mmCIF file of C-alpha atoms and ligand atoms in Angstrom:
data_model
loop_
_atom_site.group_PDB
_atom_site.id
_atom_site.type_symbol
_atom_site.label_atom_id
_atom_site.label_comp_id
_atom_site.label_asym_id
_atom_site.label_seq_id
_atom_site.Cartn_x
_atom_site.Cartn_y
_atom_site.Cartn_z
ATOM 1 C CA MET A 706 84.824 83.482 126.759
ATOM 2 C CA VAL A 707 85.963 82.300 123.323
ATOM 3 C CA ILE A 708 85.114 84.370 120.235
ATOM 4 C CA LYS A 709 85.610 82.491 116.954
ATOM 5 C CA ASP A 710 83.854 81.795 113.675
ATOM 6 C CA MET A 711 82.402 85.290 113.572
ATOM 7 C CA CYS A 712 83.977 88.047 111.626
ATOM 8 C CA MET A 713 83.285 91.456 110.270
ATOM 9 C CA PHE A 714 84.803 93.358 107.378
ATOM 10 C CA ALA A 715 83.749 96.752 108.698
ATOM 11 C CA MET A 716 83.800 98.084 112.235
ATOM 12 C CA GLY A 717 80.211 98.754 113.250
ATOM 13 C CA GLU A 718 78.627 95.942 111.179
ATOM 14 C CA ASN A 719 76.908 92.837 112.569
ATOM 15 C CA LYS A 720 75.846 94.625 115.774
ATOM 16 C CA GLU A 721 72.796 92.342 115.988
ATOM 17 C CA SER A 722 74.988 89.255 116.294
ATOM 18 C CA ALA A 723 77.371 90.686 118.950
ATOM 19 C CA VAL A 724 78.325 88.367 121.806
ATOM 20 C CA LYS A 725 78.037 89.860 125.273
ATOM 21 C CA VAL A 726 81.166 89.887 127.414
ATOM 22 C CA ARG A 727 81.714 91.098 130.943
ATOM 23 C CA GLN A 728 84.345 93.403 132.298
ATOM 24 C CA GLY A 729 87.261 91.577 133.881
ATOM 25 C CA GLU A 730 86.702 88.266 132.122
ATOM 26 C CA ILE A 731 89.373 86.910 129.785
ATOM 27 C CA VAL A 732 88.108 86.980 126.203
ATOM 28 C CA GLU A 733 89.980 85.004 123.539
ATOM 29 C CA PHE A 734 89.604 86.016 119.932
ATOM 30 C CA TYR A 735 90.584 83.573 117.172
ATOM 31 C CA THR A 736 91.684 85.787 114.300
ATOM 32 C CA HIS A 737 92.326 85.173 110.573
ATOM 33 C CA ASP A 738 95.205 86.802 108.788
ATOM 34 C CA CYS A 739 94.531 90.044 106.862
ATOM 35 C CA PHE A 740 94.029 88.064 103.615
ATOM 36 C CA ASN A 741 91.265 86.099 105.356
ATOM 37 C CA ASP A 742 93.556 83.082 105.037
ATOM 38 C CA GLN A 743 93.021 83.027 101.259
ATOM 39 C CA ILE A 744 96.760 82.853 100.308
ATOM 40 C CA THR A 745 97.726 79.247 100.803
ATOM 41 C CA SER A 746 101.067 79.077 99.005
ATOM 42 C CA GLU A 747 103.756 81.163 97.292
ATOM 43 C CA ASP A 748 102.233 80.091 93.926
ATOM 44 C CA TYR A 749 99.007 81.877 94.773
ATOM 45 C CA VAL A 750 97.970 84.235 91.949
ATOM 46 C CA MET A 751 97.207 87.543 93.636
ATOM 47 C CA ASP A 752 94.689 88.469 90.902
ATOM 48 C CA THR A 753 92.339 85.820 92.265
ATOM 49 C CA LEU A 754 92.199 87.388 95.740
ATOM 50 C CA ASP A 755 88.680 88.339 96.840
ATOM 51 C CA TRP A 756 89.384 91.965 97.786
ATOM 52 C CA ASP A 757 85.846 92.364 99.207
ATOM 53 C CA HIS A 758 86.760 89.930 101.957
ATOM 54 C CA ILE A 759 90.066 91.025 103.374
ATOM 55 C CA ASN A 760 91.066 92.562 106.719
ATOM 56 C CA PRO A 761 88.550 90.519 108.772
ATOM 57 C CA ALA A 762 88.188 91.391 112.448
ATOM 58 C CA THR A 763 86.820 88.818 114.845
ATOM 59 C CA GLY A 764 83.724 90.127 116.623
ATOM 60 C CA PRO A 765 81.910 92.202 117.477
ATOM 61 C CA VAL A 766 81.542 91.775 121.214
ATOM 62 C CA PHE A 767 79.179 93.876 123.295
ATOM 63 C CA VAL A 768 80.940 94.925 126.479
ATOM 64 C CA VAL A 769 78.301 95.006 129.224
ATOM 65 C CA GLY A 770 78.323 98.327 130.991
ATOM 66 C CA ALA A 771 80.082 100.341 128.292
ATOM 67 C CA LYS A 772 78.079 103.450 127.479
ATOM 68 C CA LYS A 773 78.489 106.028 124.762
ATOM 69 C CA GLY A 774 81.058 108.613 125.982
ATOM 70 C CA ASP A 775 82.974 106.169 128.210
ATOM 71 C CA VAL A 776 86.512 104.896 127.582
ATOM 72 C CA LEU A 777 87.079 101.198 126.859
ATOM 73 C CA LYS A 778 90.290 99.960 128.432
ATOM 74 C CA VAL A 779 91.646 96.891 126.603
ATOM 75 C CA GLU A 780 94.508 94.947 128.231
ATOM 76 C CA ILE A 781 96.383 92.789 125.739
ATOM 77 C CA LEU A 782 97.125 89.704 127.804
ATOM 78 C CA ASP A 783 98.553 87.381 125.164
ATOM 79 C CA ILE A 784 98.972 86.841 121.411
ATOM 80 C CA GLU A 785 99.548 83.222 120.237
ATOM 81 C CA LEU A 786 100.673 82.894 116.667
ATOM 82 C CA ALA A 787 99.993 80.233 114.044
ATOM 83 C CA ASP A 788 103.144 78.584 112.578
ATOM 84 C CA GLU A 789 103.299 80.279 109.219
ATOM 85 C CA GLY A 790 102.936 83.897 108.124
ATOM 86 C CA THR A 791 102.354 85.441 104.719
ATOM 87 C CA MET A 792 103.704 88.550 103.054
ATOM 88 C CA CYS A 793 102.962 89.987 99.646
ATOM 89 C CA CYS A 794 103.791 92.968 97.485
ATOM 90 C CA LEU A 795 101.686 94.379 94.713
ATOM 91 C CA PRO A 796 102.186 97.001 91.966
ATOM 92 C CA GLU A 797 100.895 100.390 93.053
ATOM 93 C CA ASN A 798 100.742 99.334 96.710
ATOM 94 C CA GLY A 799 102.875 100.793 99.427
ATOM 95 C CA VAL A 800 105.840 103.156 99.403
ATOM 96 C CA LEU A 801 107.613 101.237 96.616
ATOM 97 C CA GLY A 802 104.363 100.514 94.754
ATOM 98 C CA PRO A 803 105.247 102.704 91.734
ATOM 99 C CA ASP A 804 108.432 100.615 91.214
ATOM 100 C CA ILE A 805 106.853 97.152 91.564
ATOM 101 C CA THR A 806 106.233 95.377 88.238
ATOM 102 C CA ASP A 807 105.131 91.934 89.444
ATOM 103 C CA SER A 808 103.241 90.865 92.535
ATOM 104 C CA GLN A 809 104.871 88.308 94.813
ATOM 105 C CA VAL A 810 103.816 86.134 97.751
ATOM 106 C CA LYS A 811 106.227 84.998 100.406
ATOM 107 C CA LYS A 812 105.478 82.411 103.019
ATOM 108 C CA VAL A 813 107.308 83.002 106.325
ATOM 109 C CA PRO A 814 107.629 80.066 108.708
ATOM 110 C CA VAL A 815 107.305 81.055 112.384
ATOM 111 C CA LYS A 816 109.052 78.764 114.803
ATOM 112 C CA ASP A 817 111.138 78.831 117.991
ATOM 113 C CA GLY A 818 110.405 82.473 118.512
ATOM 114 C CA LYS A 819 111.663 83.590 115.119
ATOM 115 C CA ALA A 820 110.219 84.400 111.726
ATOM 116 C CA ILE A 821 112.366 82.877 108.932
ATOM 117 C CA PHE A 822 112.733 85.142 105.917
ATOM 118 C CA ASN A 823 115.207 83.966 103.228
ATOM 119 C CA GLY A 824 117.330 82.359 105.968
ATOM 120 C CA PHE A 825 117.258 85.387 108.258
ATOM 121 C CA GLU A 826 115.889 84.718 111.714
ATOM 122 C CA LEU A 827 113.775 87.768 112.418
ATOM 123 C CA PRO A 828 112.810 88.448 116.029
ATOM 124 C CA LEU A 829 109.037 88.182 116.597
ATOM 125 C CA ASN A 830 106.987 91.166 117.703
ATOM 126 C CA PRO A 831 103.414 89.709 117.773
ATOM 127 C CA MET A 832 101.100 92.737 117.372
ATOM 128 C CA ILE A 833 97.479 93.464 116.488
ATOM 129 C CA GLY A 834 96.978 95.409 113.284
ATOM 130 C CA VAL A 835 93.172 95.883 113.438
ATOM 131 C CA ILE A 836 91.608 96.615 116.810
ATOM 132 C CA GLY A 837 88.766 98.938 117.614
ATOM 133 C CA VAL A 838 85.117 99.651 118.291
ATOM 134 C CA ALA A 839 82.056 100.573 116.251
ATOM 135 C CA PRO A 840 82.771 104.090 114.920
ATOM 136 C CA ALA A 841 80.560 107.159 115.371
ATOM 137 C CA ALA A 842 79.531 106.879 111.707
ATOM 138 C CA ALA A 843 77.598 103.813 110.602
ATOM 139 C CA THR A 844 80.518 101.597 109.589
ATOM 140 C CA VAL A 845 84.152 101.909 108.566
ATOM 141 C CA ALA A 846 85.938 99.177 106.584
ATOM 142 C CA CYS A 847 88.350 97.221 108.769
ATOM 143 C CA GLY A 848 91.212 98.254 106.442
ATOM 144 C CA THR A 849 90.788 101.918 107.418
ATOM 145 C CA PRO A 850 91.958 103.318 110.746
ATOM 146 C CA GLY A 851 90.265 106.220 112.528
ATOM 147 C CA THR A 852 89.199 107.645 115.855
ATOM 148 C CA HIS A 853 87.610 104.278 116.596
ATOM 149 C CA GLY A 854 90.880 102.411 116.152
ATOM 150 C CA GLY A 855 90.673 99.980 113.238
ATOM 151 C CA ASN A 856 93.669 99.277 110.995
ATOM 152 C CA MET A 857 96.200 101.288 112.988
ATOM 153 C CA ASP A 858 99.025 98.751 112.432
ATOM 154 C CA ASN A 859 100.799 99.976 115.546
ATOM 155 C CA THR A 860 103.764 97.817 116.527
ATOM 156 C CA LYS A 861 103.236 98.801 120.178
ATOM 157 C CA ILE A 862 99.820 97.105 120.390
ATOM 158 C CA THR A 863 101.321 93.938 121.669
ATOM 159 C CA LYS A 864 101.312 91.656 124.722
ATOM 160 C CA GLY A 865 101.442 93.662 127.953
ATOM 161 C CA ALA A 866 100.206 96.866 126.373
ATOM 162 C CA THR A 867 96.914 98.535 127.324
ATOM 163 C CA LEU A 868 94.856 100.288 124.680
ATOM 164 C CA TYR A 869 92.191 102.930 125.459
ATOM 165 C CA LEU A 870 89.391 103.450 122.922
ATOM 166 C CA PRO A 871 86.555 105.975 122.742
ATOM 167 C CA VAL A 872 83.086 104.373 123.090
ATOM 168 C CA PHE A 873 80.672 105.701 120.458
ATOM 169 C CA HIS A 874 77.791 103.232 121.070
ATOM 170 C CA ASP A 875 76.518 101.465 124.178
ATOM 171 C CA GLY A 876 78.333 98.123 124.336
ATOM 172 C CA ALA A 877 81.251 99.485 122.217
ATOM 173 C CA TYR A 878 81.082 96.566 119.707
ATOM 174 C CA PHE A 879 84.754 95.672 119.885
ATOM 175 C CA GLY A 880 86.633 93.525 117.394
ATOM 176 C CA CYS A 881 90.213 92.694 116.472
ATOM 177 C CA GLY A 882 92.266 90.852 113.817
ATOM 178 C CA ASP A 883 95.127 91.334 111.361
ATOM 179 C CA VAL A 884 97.836 90.040 113.697
ATOM 180 C CA HIS A 885 101.474 90.319 112.560
ATOM 181 C CA ALA A 886 104.265 88.024 113.753
ATOM 182 C CA CYS A 887 106.506 91.004 113.164
ATOM 183 C CA MET A 888 106.249 94.304 111.317
ATOM 184 C CA GLY A 889 108.495 97.287 110.837
ATOM 185 C CA ASP A 890 107.194 100.772 111.768
ATOM 186 C CA GLY A 891 105.528 102.216 108.689
ATOM 187 C CA GLU A 892 104.598 98.852 107.134
ATOM 188 C CA ILE A 893 106.023 100.181 103.935
ATOM 189 C CA MET A 894 104.946 97.369 101.592
ATOM 190 C CA VAL A 895 101.441 97.090 103.147
ATOM 191 C CA SER A 896 102.010 93.753 104.801
ATOM 192 C CA GLY A 897 103.800 92.710 107.936
ATOM 193 C CA VAL A 898 104.272 89.007 108.516
ATOM 194 C CA GLU A 899 100.483 88.415 108.361
ATOM 195 C CA ILE A 900 99.335 85.515 110.438
ATOM 196 C CA ALA A 901 96.367 83.837 112.102
ATOM 197 C CA ALA A 902 96.404 84.069 115.883
ATOM 198 C CA LYS A 903 94.611 83.799 119.194
ATOM 199 C CA VAL A 904 94.414 87.158 121.047
ATOM 200 C CA SER A 905 93.520 87.240 124.764
ATOM 201 C CA VAL A 906 92.246 90.519 126.192
ATOM 202 C CA LYS A 907 90.453 91.855 129.253
ATOM 203 C CA PHE A 908 88.043 94.806 129.187
ATOM 204 C CA THR A 909 87.402 97.533 131.779
ATOM 205 C CA VAL A 910 85.006 100.472 131.255
ATOM 206 C CA ILE A 911 86.245 103.846 132.469
ATOM 207 C CA LYS A 912 83.465 106.288 133.382
ATOM 208 C CA GLY A 913 83.537 110.019 133.829
ATOM 209 C CA THR A 914 86.044 110.840 131.102
ATOM 210 C CA SER A 915 86.037 110.794 127.300
ATOM 211 C CA ILE A 916 88.757 110.654 124.684
ATOM 212 C CA GLU A 917 88.615 111.595 121.011
ATOM 213 C CA ASN A 918 91.320 109.258 119.729
ATOM 214 C CA PRO A 919 92.896 105.946 120.844
ATOM 215 C CA ARG A 920 95.612 106.040 123.512
ATOM 216 C CA LEU A 921 98.069 103.369 124.575
ATOM 217 C CA GLU A 922 100.464 102.506 127.324
ATOM 218 C CA ASP A 923 103.142 99.912 127.827
ATOM 219 C CA ALA A 924 105.896 99.367 130.410
ATOM 220 C CA GLU A 925 107.975 102.256 129.143
ATOM 221 C CA ASN A 926 105.742 104.855 127.516
ATOM 222 C CA ILE A 927 102.355 106.461 127.154
ATOM 223 C CA TYR A 928 101.182 107.099 123.612
ATOM 224 C CA THR A 929 98.613 109.154 121.792
ATOM 225 C CA ILE A 930 97.548 107.719 118.382
ATOM 226 C CA ALA A 931 96.026 109.538 115.464
ATOM 227 C CA SER A 932 94.991 108.667 111.900
ATOM 228 C CA HIS A 933 94.310 111.001 109.022
ATOM 229 C CA ALA A 934 94.445 110.886 105.226
ATOM 230 C CA ASP A 935 96.984 113.711 105.526
ATOM 231 C CA LEU A 936 100.050 112.450 107.442
ATOM 232 C CA GLU A 937 100.850 115.950 108.726
ATOM 233 C CA LYS A 938 97.342 116.284 110.142
ATOM 234 C CA ALA A 939 97.726 112.920 111.901
ATOM 235 C CA ILE A 940 100.996 114.209 113.375
ATOM 236 C CA TYR A 941 99.261 117.381 114.563
ATOM 237 C CA ILE A 942 96.412 115.466 116.214
ATOM 238 C CA ALA A 943 98.655 112.994 118.062
ATOM 239 C CA THR A 944 100.932 115.832 119.197
ATOM 240 C CA LYS A 945 98.015 117.980 120.335
ATOM 241 C CA ASP A 946 96.438 115.118 122.258
ATOM 242 C CA MET A 947 99.691 114.435 124.070
ATOM 243 C CA CYS A 948 100.100 118.175 124.765
ATOM 244 C CA GLY A 949 96.671 118.082 126.396
ATOM 245 C CA ILE A 950 97.682 115.156 128.594
ATOM 246 C CA LEU A 951 100.912 116.906 129.735
ATOM 247 C CA GLN A 952 99.087 120.182 130.426
ATOM 248 C CA LYS A 953 96.476 118.362 132.497
ATOM 249 C CA GLU A 954 98.754 115.953 134.401
ATOM 250 C CA LEU A 955 101.769 118.220 134.923
ATOM 251 C CA GLY A 956 99.928 121.557 135.118
ATOM 252 C CA TYR A 957 102.035 122.897 132.231
ATOM 253 C CA THR A 958 101.177 125.653 129.794
ATOM 254 C CA LEU A 959 100.957 124.747 126.121
ATOM 255 C CA ASN A 960 104.389 126.272 125.533
ATOM 256 C CA GLU A 961 106.052 124.234 128.265
ATOM 257 C CA ALA A 962 104.245 121.013 127.343
ATOM 258 C CA GLY A 963 105.322 121.567 123.767
ATOM 259 C CA MET A 964 108.956 122.140 124.687
ATOM 260 C CA LEU A 965 108.959 119.079 126.917
ATOM 261 C CA MET A 966 107.608 116.983 124.056
ATOM 262 C CA SER A 967 110.251 118.468 121.756
ATOM 263 C CA ALA A 968 112.930 117.379 124.280
ATOM 264 C CA VAL A 969 111.800 113.850 125.147
ATOM 265 C CA GLY A 970 108.715 112.970 123.065
ATOM 266 C CA ASN A 971 109.158 110.523 120.187
ATOM 267 C CA LEU A 972 106.914 110.948 117.191
ATOM 268 C CA GLN A 973 106.698 107.537 115.490
ATOM 269 C CA PHE A 974 105.070 106.098 112.370
ATOM 270 C CA CYS A 975 102.562 103.296 112.833
ATOM 271 C CA GLN A 976 101.738 102.847 109.156
ATOM 272 C CA VAL A 977 102.013 105.114 106.075
ATOM 273 C CA VAL A 978 100.226 102.877 103.571
ATOM 274 C CA ASP A 979 96.593 102.479 104.631
ATOM 275 C CA PRO A 980 93.720 104.675 103.445
ATOM 276 C CA GLU A 981 94.484 106.926 106.446
ATOM 277 C CA ARG A 982 98.001 107.206 107.862
ATOM 278 C CA THR A 983 98.614 106.510 111.571
ATOM 279 C CA VAL A 984 101.234 107.984 113.861
ATOM 280 C CA ARG A 985 101.849 107.966 117.591
ATOM 281 C CA MET A 986 103.534 110.321 120.066
ATOM 282 C CA ALA A 987 105.424 108.540 122.842
ATOM 283 C CA ILE A 988 106.319 110.061 126.207
ATOM 284 C CA PRO A 989 108.412 108.067 128.756
ATOM 285 C CA LYS A 990 106.499 107.088 131.893
ATOM 286 C CA THR A 991 109.297 108.694 133.906
ATOM 287 C CA ILE A 992 107.855 112.008 132.636
ATOM 288 C CA CYS A 993 104.148 111.209 132.790
ATOM 289 C CA ASN A 994 102.603 107.833 133.666
ATOM 290 C CA LYS A 995 98.933 108.759 133.221
ATOM 291 C CA VAL A 996 97.400 108.495 129.746
ATOM 292 C CA ILE A 997 93.784 108.856 130.859
HETATM 293 CA CA1 CA B 1094 96.902 96.074 108.673
HETATM 294 ZN ZN1 ZN B 1095 98.147 93.061 108.502
#
């Protein structure tokens, strides 16, 4: 199934036009970059950007069989990148925003497995910035992360990883976009190497268990993910969620699960620049290989 030429600027919108997809089938999403492909050259004047139409997600799709309270398992099978990415910086945006006097656009060619930045060959880490389902509330702008996923900007949501999302509405209404050719943890200037892409995923619905926040696994680790306007609260939620997993899977008390996390768990920034901040807690699969 190919999903293209349909986009949403808020998770939970356009439910009436959702395309039905089946569990197990390969679904390919053609995604625009986070600027909705508006920035066509380094001469682009940022003041002309239509800010009401940024952070598009391709979708939504209605996953047949997904019911409210289930968990949607999303296997990231592949991410194919376009051949040029875009970065920008803007006054008042990002960690260095207070120091920025002039906005700037940079075009970043992507070829032969590298992103070329001022002559540096940066290794690619194709990752999905915006990915999620319709939230419990009516809609949430795609630029904002939350319990439904959204703009988590998590460098670990990449080919080979499996994301687990809460299902708040029958069908889930999944969408994704905002792919980055590469991005550093934290995304300190608010853009990674933003790029159009084709994302291939496979859905499975997990019954009989619910989660409150997104979770993730890759070859090495399991992760809990949390977003909150207050970074310290995001840290608490991600840590508490992982504590719950370790207590359940290892039969540990809270004290012992906490000490184990303090010994081998890695608390990591996803992004610190979006309307809500996102962090993750990573535990090696040698310690615990079940995230659900
Ligand atoms: Ca983003
Ligand atoms: Zn982005």
